[in-house]
mmCIF file with all atom_site columns, C-alpha atoms in Angstrom:
data_model
loop_
_atom_site.group_PDB
_atom_site.id
_atom_site.type_symbol
_atom_site.label_atom_id
_atom_site.label_alt_id
_atom_site.label_comp_id
_atom_site.label_asym_id
_atom_site.label_entity_id
_atom_site.label_seq_id
_atom_site.pdbx_PDB_ins_code
_atom_site.Cartn_x
_atom_site.Cartn_y
_atom_site.Cartn_z
_atom_site.occupancy
_atom_site.B_iso_or_equiv
_atom_site.pdbx_formal_charge
_atom_site.auth_seq_id
_atom_site.auth_comp_id
_atom_site.auth_asym_id
_atom_site.auth_atom_id
_atom_site.pdbx_PDB_model_num
ATOM 1   C CA . UNK P 1 1   ? -0.076  -8.299  -18.711 1.00 93.00 ? 1   UNK P CA 1
ATOM 2   C CA . UNK P 1 2   ? 1.088   -5.931  -21.836 1.00 95.00 ? 2   UNK P CA 1
ATOM 3   C CA . UNK P 1 3   ? -2.495  -5.942  -22.557 1.00 96.00 ? 3   UNK P CA 1
ATOM 4   C CA . UNK P 1 4   ? -3.228  -4.895  -18.914 1.00 95.00 ? 4   UNK P CA 1
ATOM 5   C CA . UNK P 1 5   ? -0.752  -2.112  -19.064 1.00 95.00 ? 5   UNK P CA 1
ATOM 6   C CA . UNK P 1 6   ? -2.320  -0.810  -22.245 1.00 97.00 ? 6   UNK P CA 1
ATOM 7   C CA . UNK P 1 7   ? -5.521  -1.020  -20.577 1.00 97.00 ? 7   UNK P CA 1
ATOM 8   C CA . UNK P 1 8   ? -4.342  0.775   -17.383 1.00 95.00 ? 8   UNK P CA 1
ATOM 9   C CA . UNK P 1 9   ? -2.353  3.619   -19.664 1.00 96.00 ? 9   UNK P CA 1
ATOM 10  C CA . UNK P 1 10  ? -5.647  4.462   -21.611 1.00 97.00 ? 10  UNK P CA 1
ATOM 11  C CA . UNK P 1 11  ? -5.566  7.197   -23.607 1.00 97.00 ? 11  UNK P CA 1
ATOM 12  C CA . UNK P 1 12  ? -1.441  6.809   -23.023 1.00 97.00 ? 12  UNK P CA 1
ATOM 13  C CA . UNK P 1 13  ? -0.732  3.347   -24.530 1.00 96.00 ? 13  UNK P CA 1
ATOM 14  C CA . UNK P 1 14  ? 0.891   5.153   -27.098 1.00 95.00 ? 14  UNK P CA 1
ATOM 15  C CA . UNK P 1 15  ? 3.703   6.387   -25.519 1.00 96.00 ? 15  UNK P CA 1
ATOM 16  C CA . UNK P 1 16  ? 4.695   2.939   -24.766 1.00 97.00 ? 16  UNK P CA 1
ATOM 17  C CA . UNK P 1 17  ? 7.520   2.632   -27.204 1.00 97.00 ? 17  UNK P CA 1
ATOM 18  C CA . UNK P 1 18  ? 8.639   -0.481  -28.346 1.00 97.00 ? 18  UNK P CA 1
ATOM 19  C CA . UNK P 1 19  ? 7.349   -3.757  -26.445 1.00 97.00 ? 19  UNK P CA 1
ATOM 20  C CA . UNK P 1 20  ? 9.861   -7.006  -26.933 1.00 97.00 ? 20  UNK P CA 1
ATOM 21  C CA . UNK P 1 21  ? 9.207   -10.634 -26.985 1.00 96.00 ? 21  UNK P CA 1
ATOM 22  C CA . UNK P 1 22  ? 11.622  -13.752 -26.243 1.00 96.00 ? 22  UNK P CA 1
ATOM 23  C CA . UNK P 1 23  ? 11.483  -17.680 -26.125 1.00 94.00 ? 23  UNK P CA 1
ATOM 24  C CA . UNK P 1 24  ? 11.877  -19.601 -22.225 1.00 88.00 ? 24  UNK P CA 1
ATOM 25  C CA . UNK P 1 25  ? 14.560  -21.233 -24.850 1.00 91.00 ? 25  UNK P CA 1
ATOM 26  C CA . UNK P 1 26  ? 16.421  -18.107 -25.603 1.00 93.00 ? 26  UNK P CA 1
ATOM 27  C CA . UNK P 1 27  ? 20.325  -18.615 -23.758 1.00 96.00 ? 27  UNK P CA 1
ATOM 28  C CA . UNK P 1 28  ? 20.075  -14.436 -22.784 1.00 96.00 ? 28  UNK P CA 1
ATOM 29  C CA . UNK P 1 29  ? 17.846  -11.203 -23.313 1.00 97.00 ? 29  UNK P CA 1
ATOM 30  C CA . UNK P 1 30  ? 20.123  -9.568  -24.034 1.00 97.00 ? 30  UNK P CA 1
ATOM 31  C CA . UNK P 1 31  ? 19.274  -8.387  -27.310 1.00 96.00 ? 31  UNK P CA 1
ATOM 32  C CA . UNK P 1 32  ? 16.653  -7.025  -26.386 1.00 97.00 ? 32  UNK P CA 1
ATOM 33  C CA . UNK P 1 33  ? 17.875  -5.068  -23.611 1.00 97.00 ? 33  UNK P CA 1
ATOM 34  C CA . UNK P 1 34  ? 20.013  -3.129  -26.235 1.00 97.00 ? 34  UNK P CA 1
ATOM 35  C CA . UNK P 1 35  ? 17.148  -2.420  -28.490 1.00 98.00 ? 35  UNK P CA 1
ATOM 36  C CA . UNK P 1 36  ? 15.127  -1.354  -25.497 1.00 98.00 ? 36  UNK P CA 1
ATOM 37  C CA . UNK P 1 37  ? 17.284  0.920   -24.300 1.00 98.00 ? 37  UNK P CA 1
ATOM 38  C CA . UNK P 1 38  ? 18.239  2.301   -28.287 1.00 98.00 ? 38  UNK P CA 1
ATOM 39  C CA . UNK P 1 39  ? 14.493  3.474   -28.209 1.00 97.00 ? 39  UNK P CA 1
ATOM 40  C CA . UNK P 1 40  ? 15.467  6.158   -25.477 1.00 97.00 ? 40  UNK P CA 1
ATOM 41  C CA . UNK P 1 41  ? 12.667  5.070   -22.786 1.00 97.00 ? 41  UNK P CA 1
ATOM 42  C CA . UNK P 1 42  ? 12.949  5.963   -18.966 1.00 97.00 ? 42  UNK P CA 1
ATOM 43  C CA . UNK P 1 43  ? 10.364  3.420   -18.024 1.00 97.00 ? 43  UNK P CA 1
ATOM 44  C CA . UNK P 1 44  ? 10.864  -0.676  -18.388 1.00 98.00 ? 44  UNK P CA 1
ATOM 45  C CA . UNK P 1 45  ? 8.179   -2.888  -17.989 1.00 97.00 ? 45  UNK P CA 1
ATOM 46  C CA . UNK P 1 46  ? 10.073  -7.253  -17.005 1.00 97.00 ? 46  UNK P CA 1
ATOM 47  C CA . UNK P 1 47  ? 6.588   -9.603  -17.725 1.00 96.00 ? 47  UNK P CA 1
ATOM 48  C CA . UNK P 1 48  ? 9.030   -12.453 -17.428 1.00 95.00 ? 48  UNK P CA 1
ATOM 49  C CA . UNK P 1 49  ? 9.698   -15.708 -15.322 1.00 91.00 ? 49  UNK P CA 1
ATOM 50  C CA . UNK P 1 50  ? 13.019  -15.223 -12.648 1.00 92.00 ? 50  UNK P CA 1
ATOM 51  C CA . UNK P 1 51  ? 15.388  -16.251 -15.110 1.00 94.00 ? 51  UNK P CA 1
ATOM 52  C CA . UNK P 1 52  ? 15.183  -13.153 -17.332 1.00 96.00 ? 52  UNK P CA 1
ATOM 53  C CA . UNK P 1 53  ? 13.815  -10.858 -15.514 1.00 97.00 ? 53  UNK P CA 1
ATOM 54  C CA . UNK P 1 54  ? 17.580  -10.981 -13.321 1.00 97.00 ? 54  UNK P CA 1
ATOM 55  C CA . UNK P 1 55  ? 19.433  -11.353 -17.087 1.00 97.00 ? 55  UNK P CA 1
ATOM 56  C CA . UNK P 1 56  ? 18.083  -8.363  -17.659 1.00 98.00 ? 56  UNK P CA 1
ATOM 57  C CA . UNK P 1 57  ? 18.379  -6.330  -14.303 1.00 98.00 ? 57  UNK P CA 1
ATOM 58  C CA . UNK P 1 58  ? 22.121  -7.362  -15.368 1.00 98.00 ? 58  UNK P CA 1
ATOM 59  C CA . UNK P 1 59  ? 21.972  -6.093  -19.184 1.00 98.00 ? 59  UNK P CA 1
ATOM 60  C CA . UNK P 1 60  ? 20.209  -3.029  -17.966 1.00 98.00 ? 60  UNK P CA 1
ATOM 61  C CA . UNK P 1 61  ? 23.373  -2.448  -15.626 1.00 98.00 ? 61  UNK P CA 1
ATOM 62  C CA . UNK P 1 62  ? 26.017  -3.060  -18.329 1.00 97.00 ? 62  UNK P CA 1
ATOM 63  C CA . UNK P 1 63  ? 24.651  -0.556  -20.377 1.00 98.00 ? 63  UNK P CA 1
ATOM 64  C CA . UNK P 1 64  ? 24.773  2.220   -17.922 1.00 97.00 ? 64  UNK P CA 1
ATOM 65  C CA . UNK P 1 65  ? 20.465  3.189   -18.363 1.00 97.00 ? 65  UNK P CA 1
ATOM 66  C CA . UNK P 1 66  ? 18.746  4.077   -15.803 1.00 97.00 ? 66  UNK P CA 1
ATOM 67  C CA . UNK P 1 67  ? 14.954  3.249   -16.870 1.00 98.00 ? 67  UNK P CA 1
ATOM 68  C CA . UNK P 1 68  ? 12.135  3.367   -14.067 1.00 98.00 ? 68  UNK P CA 1
ATOM 69  C CA . UNK P 1 69  ? 12.024  -0.056  -13.803 1.00 98.00 ? 69  UNK P CA 1
ATOM 70  C CA . UNK P 1 70  ? 8.720   -2.518  -13.176 1.00 97.00 ? 70  UNK P CA 1
ATOM 71  C CA . UNK P 1 71  ? 9.448   -6.204  -12.397 1.00 97.00 ? 71  UNK P CA 1
ATOM 72  C CA . UNK P 1 72  ? 5.780   -8.287  -12.248 1.00 91.00 ? 72  UNK P CA 1
ATOM 73  C CA . UNK P 1 73  ? 5.466   -9.589  -8.942  1.00 86.00 ? 73  UNK P CA 1
ATOM 74  C CA . UNK P 1 74  ? 5.245   -13.564 -9.879  1.00 85.00 ? 74  UNK P CA 1
ATOM 75  C CA . UNK P 1 75  ? 9.539   -12.608 -10.512 1.00 91.00 ? 75  UNK P CA 1
ATOM 76  C CA . UNK P 1 76  ? 9.893   -10.372 -7.143  1.00 91.00 ? 76  UNK P CA 1
ATOM 77  C CA . UNK P 1 77  ? 11.271  -12.613 -5.127  1.00 89.00 ? 77  UNK P CA 1
ATOM 78  C CA . UNK P 1 78  ? 14.994  -11.743 -3.769  1.00 91.00 ? 78  UNK P CA 1
ATOM 79  C CA . UNK P 1 79  ? 16.780  -14.648 -3.745  1.00 88.00 ? 79  UNK P CA 1
ATOM 80  C CA . UNK P 1 80  ? 15.147  -16.311 -6.551  1.00 88.00 ? 80  UNK P CA 1
ATOM 81  C CA . UNK P 1 81  ? 15.316  -13.304 -8.451  1.00 94.00 ? 81  UNK P CA 1
ATOM 82  C CA . UNK P 1 82  ? 17.330  -9.843  -7.255  1.00 95.00 ? 82  UNK P CA 1
ATOM 83  C CA . UNK P 1 83  ? 20.213  -11.601 -5.621  1.00 95.00 ? 83  UNK P CA 1
ATOM 84  C CA . UNK P 1 84  ? 21.451  -13.531 -9.696  1.00 96.00 ? 84  UNK P CA 1
ATOM 85  C CA . UNK P 1 85  ? 20.707  -10.744 -10.627 1.00 97.00 ? 85  UNK P CA 1
ATOM 86  C CA . UNK P 1 86  ? 23.233  -8.662  -8.708  1.00 97.00 ? 86  UNK P CA 1
ATOM 87  C CA . UNK P 1 87  ? 21.703  -6.819  -5.525  1.00 97.00 ? 87  UNK P CA 1
ATOM 88  C CA . UNK P 1 88  ? 23.450  -3.594  -5.845  1.00 97.00 ? 88  UNK P CA 1
ATOM 89  C CA . UNK P 1 89  ? 21.760  -3.665  -9.514  1.00 98.00 ? 89  UNK P CA 1
ATOM 90  C CA . UNK P 1 90  ? 18.604  -4.170  -8.254  1.00 98.00 ? 90  UNK P CA 1
ATOM 91  C CA . UNK P 1 91  ? 18.060  -0.877  -5.762  1.00 98.00 ? 91  UNK P CA 1
ATOM 92  C CA . UNK P 1 92  ? 14.832  0.645   -7.112  1.00 98.00 ? 92  UNK P CA 1
ATOM 93  C CA . UNK P 1 93  ? 13.370  -2.192  -8.736  1.00 98.00 ? 93  UNK P CA 1
ATOM 94  C CA . UNK P 1 94  ? 9.879   -1.614  -7.766  1.00 98.00 ? 94  UNK P CA 1
ATOM 95  C CA . UNK P 1 95  ? 6.728   -4.380  -7.979  1.00 96.00 ? 95  UNK P CA 1
ATOM 96  C CA . UNK P 1 96  ? 2.644   -4.517  -7.371  1.00 93.00 ? 96  UNK P CA 1
ATOM 97  C CA . UNK P 1 97  ? 3.119   -6.633  -4.618  1.00 90.00 ? 97  UNK P CA 1
ATOM 98  C CA . UNK P 1 98  ? 0.270   -8.447  -2.486  1.00 93.00 ? 98  UNK P CA 1
ATOM 99  C CA . UNK P 1 99  ? 2.258   -11.614 -0.881  1.00 93.00 ? 99  UNK P CA 1
ATOM 100 C CA . UNK P 1 100 ? 5.524   -11.599 2.440   1.00 94.00 ? 100 UNK P CA 1
ATOM 101 C CA . UNK P 1 101 ? 8.677   -13.103 0.505   1.00 90.00 ? 101 UNK P CA 1
ATOM 102 C CA . UNK P 1 102 ? 9.848   -15.231 3.155   1.00 93.00 ? 102 UNK P CA 1
ATOM 103 C CA . UNK P 1 103 ? 13.090  -14.388 1.617   1.00 88.00 ? 103 UNK P CA 1
ATOM 104 C CA . UNK P 1 104 ? 12.916  -10.780 2.075   1.00 91.00 ? 104 UNK P CA 1
ATOM 105 C CA . UNK P 1 105 ? 14.629  -9.680  5.946   1.00 90.00 ? 105 UNK P CA 1
ATOM 106 C CA . UNK P 1 106 ? 11.771  -7.457  6.791   1.00 91.00 ? 106 UNK P CA 1
ATOM 107 C CA . UNK P 1 107 ? 10.158  -10.668 7.837   1.00 95.00 ? 107 UNK P CA 1
ATOM 108 C CA . UNK P 1 108 ? 12.259  -12.424 9.157   1.00 93.00 ? 108 UNK P CA 1
ATOM 109 C CA . UNK P 1 109 ? 10.460  -12.624 12.979  1.00 96.00 ? 109 UNK P CA 1
ATOM 110 C CA . UNK P 1 110 ? 6.712   -12.479 11.542  1.00 97.00 ? 110 UNK P CA 1
ATOM 111 C CA . UNK P 1 111 ? 5.348   -15.945 12.665  1.00 97.00 ? 111 UNK P CA 1
ATOM 112 C CA . UNK P 1 112 ? 3.389   -16.326 10.164  1.00 97.00 ? 112 UNK P CA 1
ATOM 113 C CA . UNK P 1 113 ? 6.619   -16.603 7.852   1.00 97.00 ? 113 UNK P CA 1
ATOM 114 C CA . UNK P 1 114 ? 8.474   -18.202 11.175  1.00 97.00 ? 114 UNK P CA 1
ATOM 115 C CA . UNK P 1 115 ? 5.800   -20.757 11.211  1.00 97.00 ? 115 UNK P CA 1
ATOM 116 C CA . UNK P 1 116 ? 6.514   -21.662 7.149   1.00 97.00 ? 116 UNK P CA 1
ATOM 117 C CA . UNK P 1 117 ? 9.481   -21.590 7.135   1.00 97.00 ? 117 UNK P CA 1
ATOM 118 C CA . UNK P 1 118 ? 9.168   -24.767 10.151  1.00 97.00 ? 118 UNK P CA 1
ATOM 119 C CA . UNK P 1 119 ? 6.480   -26.771 8.089   1.00 97.00 ? 119 UNK P CA 1
ATOM 120 C CA . UNK P 1 120 ? 8.819   -26.602 4.973   1.00 97.00 ? 120 UNK P CA 1
ATOM 121 C CA . UNK P 1 121 ? 11.414  -28.045 6.708   1.00 97.00 ? 121 UNK P CA 1
ATOM 122 C CA . UNK P 1 122 ? 9.605   -30.818 8.507   1.00 97.00 ? 122 UNK P CA 1
ATOM 123 C CA . UNK P 1 123 ? 7.380   -31.039 5.309   1.00 97.00 ? 123 UNK P CA 1
ATOM 124 C CA . UNK P 1 124 ? 9.427   -30.181 2.500   1.00 96.00 ? 124 UNK P CA 1
ATOM 125 C CA . UNK P 1 125 ? 12.528  -29.945 3.435   1.00 97.00 ? 125 UNK P CA 1
ATOM 126 C CA . UNK P 1 126 ? 14.611  -31.302 -0.247  1.00 96.00 ? 126 UNK P CA 1
ATOM 127 C CA . UNK P 1 127 ? 11.852  -27.463 -1.266  1.00 95.00 ? 127 UNK P CA 1
ATOM 128 C CA . UNK P 1 128 ? 13.227  -24.487 -2.574  1.00 91.00 ? 128 UNK P CA 1
ATOM 129 C CA . UNK P 1 129 ? 11.394  -21.430 -0.434  1.00 92.00 ? 129 UNK P CA 1
ATOM 130 C CA . UNK P 1 130 ? 13.135  -19.116 -2.473  1.00 86.00 ? 130 UNK P CA 1
ATOM 131 C CA . UNK P 1 131 ? 10.927  -20.032 -4.772  1.00 85.00 ? 131 UNK P CA 1
ATOM 132 C CA . UNK P 1 132 ? 7.052   -18.346 -5.100  1.00 84.00 ? 132 UNK P CA 1
ATOM 133 C CA . UNK P 1 133 ? 5.582   -21.036 -5.326  1.00 88.00 ? 133 UNK P CA 1
ATOM 134 C CA . UNK P 1 134 ? 6.711   -22.616 -2.558  1.00 94.00 ? 134 UNK P CA 1
ATOM 135 C CA . UNK P 1 135 ? 4.889   -19.669 -0.679  1.00 94.00 ? 135 UNK P CA 1
ATOM 136 C CA . UNK P 1 136 ? 2.239   -18.933 -2.836  1.00 93.00 ? 136 UNK P CA 1
ATOM 137 C CA . UNK P 1 137 ? 1.382   -22.860 -2.931  1.00 95.00 ? 137 UNK P CA 1
ATOM 138 C CA . UNK P 1 138 ? 1.092   -22.822 1.272   1.00 97.00 ? 138 UNK P CA 1
ATOM 139 C CA . UNK P 1 139 ? -1.075  -19.758 0.847   1.00 96.00 ? 139 UNK P CA 1
ATOM 140 C CA . UNK P 1 140 ? -3.552  -21.296 -1.445  1.00 95.00 ? 140 UNK P CA 1
ATOM 141 C CA . UNK P 1 141 ? -4.627  -24.716 0.598   1.00 97.00 ? 141 UNK P CA 1
ATOM 142 C CA . UNK P 1 142 ? -5.261  -22.050 3.945   1.00 97.00 ? 142 UNK P CA 1
ATOM 143 C CA . UNK P 1 143 ? -7.160  -20.286 1.997   1.00 97.00 ? 143 UNK P CA 1
ATOM 144 C CA . UNK P 1 144 ? -9.540  -23.977 0.920   1.00 97.00 ? 144 UNK P CA 1
ATOM 145 C CA . UNK P 1 145 ? -9.500  -25.088 4.285   1.00 97.00 ? 145 UNK P CA 1
ATOM 146 C CA . UNK P 1 146 ? -11.039 -21.926 5.150   1.00 97.00 ? 146 UNK P CA 1
ATOM 147 C CA . UNK P 1 147 ? -13.131 -22.153 2.356   1.00 97.00 ? 147 UNK P CA 1
ATOM 148 C CA . UNK P 1 148 ? -13.778 -26.077 3.112   1.00 97.00 ? 148 UNK P CA 1
ATOM 149 C CA . UNK P 1 149 ? -14.562 -25.021 7.168   1.00 97.00 ? 149 UNK P CA 1
ATOM 150 C CA . UNK P 1 150 ? -16.731 -22.986 6.670   1.00 97.00 ? 150 UNK P CA 1
ATOM 151 C CA . UNK P 1 151 ? -19.097 -25.038 4.159   1.00 97.00 ? 151 UNK P CA 1
ATOM 152 C CA . UNK P 1 152 ? -19.634 -27.574 7.572   1.00 97.00 ? 152 UNK P CA 1
ATOM 153 C CA . UNK P 1 153 ? -21.013 -30.711 6.235   1.00 97.00 ? 153 UNK P CA 1
ATOM 154 C CA . UNK P 1 154 ? -22.348 -29.616 3.066   1.00 98.00 ? 154 UNK P CA 1
ATOM 155 C CA . UNK P 1 155 ? -19.634 -30.261 0.231   1.00 97.00 ? 155 UNK P CA 1
ATOM 156 C CA . UNK P 1 156 ? -22.435 -30.262 -2.344  1.00 98.00 ? 156 UNK P CA 1
ATOM 157 C CA . UNK P 1 157 ? -20.725 -28.223 -5.432  1.00 97.00 ? 157 UNK P CA 1
ATOM 158 C CA . UNK P 1 158 ? -22.886 -26.477 -5.051  1.00 97.00 ? 158 UNK P CA 1
ATOM 159 C CA . UNK P 1 159 ? -22.445 -25.343 -1.580  1.00 98.00 ? 159 UNK P CA 1
ATOM 160 C CA . UNK P 1 160 ? -18.803 -24.880 -2.004  1.00 97.00 ? 160 UNK P CA 1
ATOM 161 C CA . UNK P 1 161 ? -19.274 -22.655 -4.613  1.00 97.00 ? 161 UNK P CA 1
ATOM 162 C CA . UNK P 1 162 ? -21.010 -20.741 -2.021  1.00 97.00 ? 162 UNK P CA 1
ATOM 163 C CA . UNK P 1 163 ? -18.930 -20.317 0.091   1.00 97.00 ? 163 UNK P CA 1
ATOM 164 C CA . UNK P 1 164 ? -16.073 -19.676 -2.013  1.00 97.00 ? 164 UNK P CA 1
ATOM 165 C CA . UNK P 1 165 ? -18.616 -16.408 -2.765  1.00 97.00 ? 165 UNK P CA 1
ATOM 166 C CA . UNK P 1 166 ? -19.338 -15.367 0.150   1.00 97.00 ? 166 UNK P CA 1
ATOM 167 C CA . UNK P 1 167 ? -15.804 -15.336 2.015   1.00 97.00 ? 167 UNK P CA 1
ATOM 168 C CA . UNK P 1 168 ? -16.238 -12.478 4.705   1.00 97.00 ? 168 UNK P CA 1
ATOM 169 C CA . UNK P 1 169 ? -13.088 -10.342 5.958   1.00 97.00 ? 169 UNK P CA 1
ATOM 170 C CA . UNK P 1 170 ? -10.591 -13.682 6.042   1.00 98.00 ? 170 UNK P CA 1
ATOM 171 C CA . UNK P 1 171 ? -6.994  -12.402 6.858   1.00 97.00 ? 171 UNK P CA 1
ATOM 172 C CA . UNK P 1 172 ? -4.829  -15.167 4.915   1.00 97.00 ? 172 UNK P CA 1
ATOM 173 C CA . UNK P 1 173 ? -1.538  -14.745 7.412   1.00 97.00 ? 173 UNK P CA 1
ATOM 174 C CA . UNK P 1 174 ? 0.684   -15.589 3.904   1.00 97.00 ? 174 UNK P CA 1
ATOM 175 C CA . UNK P 1 175 ? -0.712  -11.573 2.104   1.00 96.00 ? 175 UNK P CA 1
ATOM 176 C CA . UNK P 1 176 ? 0.971   -8.513  3.062   1.00 95.00 ? 176 UNK P CA 1
ATOM 177 C CA . UNK P 1 177 ? -0.625  -6.395  6.031   1.00 95.00 ? 177 UNK P CA 1
ATOM 178 C CA . UNK P 1 178 ? -3.866  -4.645  5.590   1.00 94.00 ? 178 UNK P CA 1
ATOM 179 C CA . UNK P 1 179 ? -5.549  -7.487  3.130   1.00 96.00 ? 179 UNK P CA 1
ATOM 180 C CA . UNK P 1 180 ? -8.406  -9.147  3.533   1.00 97.00 ? 180 UNK P CA 1
ATOM 181 C CA . UNK P 1 181 ? -10.166 -11.836 0.962   1.00 97.00 ? 181 UNK P CA 1
ATOM 182 C CA . UNK P 1 182 ? -13.948 -10.710 0.665   1.00 97.00 ? 182 UNK P CA 1
ATOM 183 C CA . UNK P 1 183 ? -16.148 -12.065 -1.834  1.00 97.00 ? 183 UNK P CA 1
ATOM 184 C CA . UNK P 1 184 ? -19.575 -12.012 -3.531  1.00 97.00 ? 184 UNK P CA 1
ATOM 185 C CA . UNK P 1 185 ? -21.522 -13.479 -6.019  1.00 96.00 ? 185 UNK P CA 1
ATOM 186 C CA . UNK P 1 186 ? -20.946 -11.257 -8.587  1.00 96.00 ? 186 UNK P CA 1
ATOM 187 C CA . UNK P 1 187 ? -17.154 -10.638 -7.558  1.00 96.00 ? 187 UNK P CA 1
ATOM 188 C CA . UNK P 1 188 ? -15.077 -13.871 -7.014  1.00 94.00 ? 188 UNK P CA 1
ATOM 189 C CA . UNK P 1 189 ? -11.730 -12.085 -7.102  1.00 93.00 ? 189 UNK P CA 1
ATOM 190 C CA . UNK P 1 190 ? -9.396  -13.106 -4.022  1.00 93.00 ? 190 UNK P CA 1
ATOM 191 C CA . UNK P 1 191 ? -6.937  -10.397 -4.432  1.00 92.00 ? 191 UNK P CA 1
ATOM 192 C CA . UNK P 1 192 ? -8.091  -6.537  -4.319  1.00 92.00 ? 192 UNK P CA 1
ATOM 193 C CA . UNK P 1 193 ? -4.550  -5.596  -1.804  1.00 94.00 ? 193 UNK P CA 1
ATOM 194 C CA . UNK P 1 194 ? -1.936  -4.949  -3.923  1.00 93.00 ? 194 UNK P CA 1
ATOM 195 C CA . UNK P 1 195 ? 0.859   -2.279  -2.939  1.00 94.00 ? 195 UNK P CA 1
ATOM 196 C CA . UNK P 1 196 ? 3.890   -0.525  -4.752  1.00 96.00 ? 196 UNK P CA 1
ATOM 197 C CA . UNK P 1 197 ? 6.952   -1.792  -2.744  1.00 95.00 ? 197 UNK P CA 1
ATOM 198 C CA . UNK P 1 198 ? 10.252  -0.967  -3.776  1.00 97.00 ? 198 UNK P CA 1
ATOM 199 C CA . UNK P 1 199 ? 13.780  -2.484  -3.442  1.00 96.00 ? 199 UNK P CA 1
ATOM 200 C CA . UNK P 1 200 ? 16.034  -1.128  -1.288  1.00 96.00 ? 200 UNK P CA 1
ATOM 201 C CA . UNK P 1 201 ? 18.951  -3.331  -1.813  1.00 95.00 ? 201 UNK P CA 1
ATOM 202 C CA . UNK P 1 202 ? 18.137  -5.758  1.519   1.00 93.00 ? 202 UNK P CA 1
ATOM 203 C CA . UNK P 1 203 ? 14.511  -5.720  1.293   1.00 91.00 ? 203 UNK P CA 1
ATOM 204 C CA . UNK P 1 204 ? 11.148  -4.025  -0.607  1.00 93.00 ? 204 UNK P CA 1
ATOM 205 C CA . UNK P 1 205 ? 10.170  -1.081  1.038   1.00 94.00 ? 205 UNK P CA 1
ATOM 206 C CA . UNK P 1 206 ? 6.254   -0.089  0.646   1.00 92.00 ? 206 UNK P CA 1
ATOM 207 C CA . UNK P 1 207 ? 6.090   3.167   -1.636  1.00 91.00 ? 207 UNK P CA 1
#
């Protein structure tokens, strides 16, 4: 992710003042946040797991530091990251979103999310619905189902690969409104629609 950020910044990559890593077994990331604040940086990117992102957001608040903060989508869940960080501490945090967060109140009446919760209650009652891997796995499975239906009775590897490279305007309702899946023999990327979102203290809002 750091390399992707540098590539995106291009000639401005030299404006990155510091980049610090951590081990998943580290008890906290407090020392890294203290060091990052000392650089005078006004923007903070957190490329980390939910636990460490929550710790970092809490520490930033404790330090009285107010950088423009971005977190990657894998940790951008209200239930598993922002609540442990403190919702009041998380106000203003941004992410690049492409999938609905089932813990976000803005989707509580969304037909897909309601159906998903019902499916989870019936099929996986002990699973944590705040864990983003559950909604993601469900969405991946729906896309695979669509692909296999598109294959018809020809389930050879060749046809599966051919159909995977020819998805046209497929709408997976787990994705944000407006997102369609299109692939081609020269473009295998499934997700190409991302919107910047900012946390209000209660929900994500599109920026």
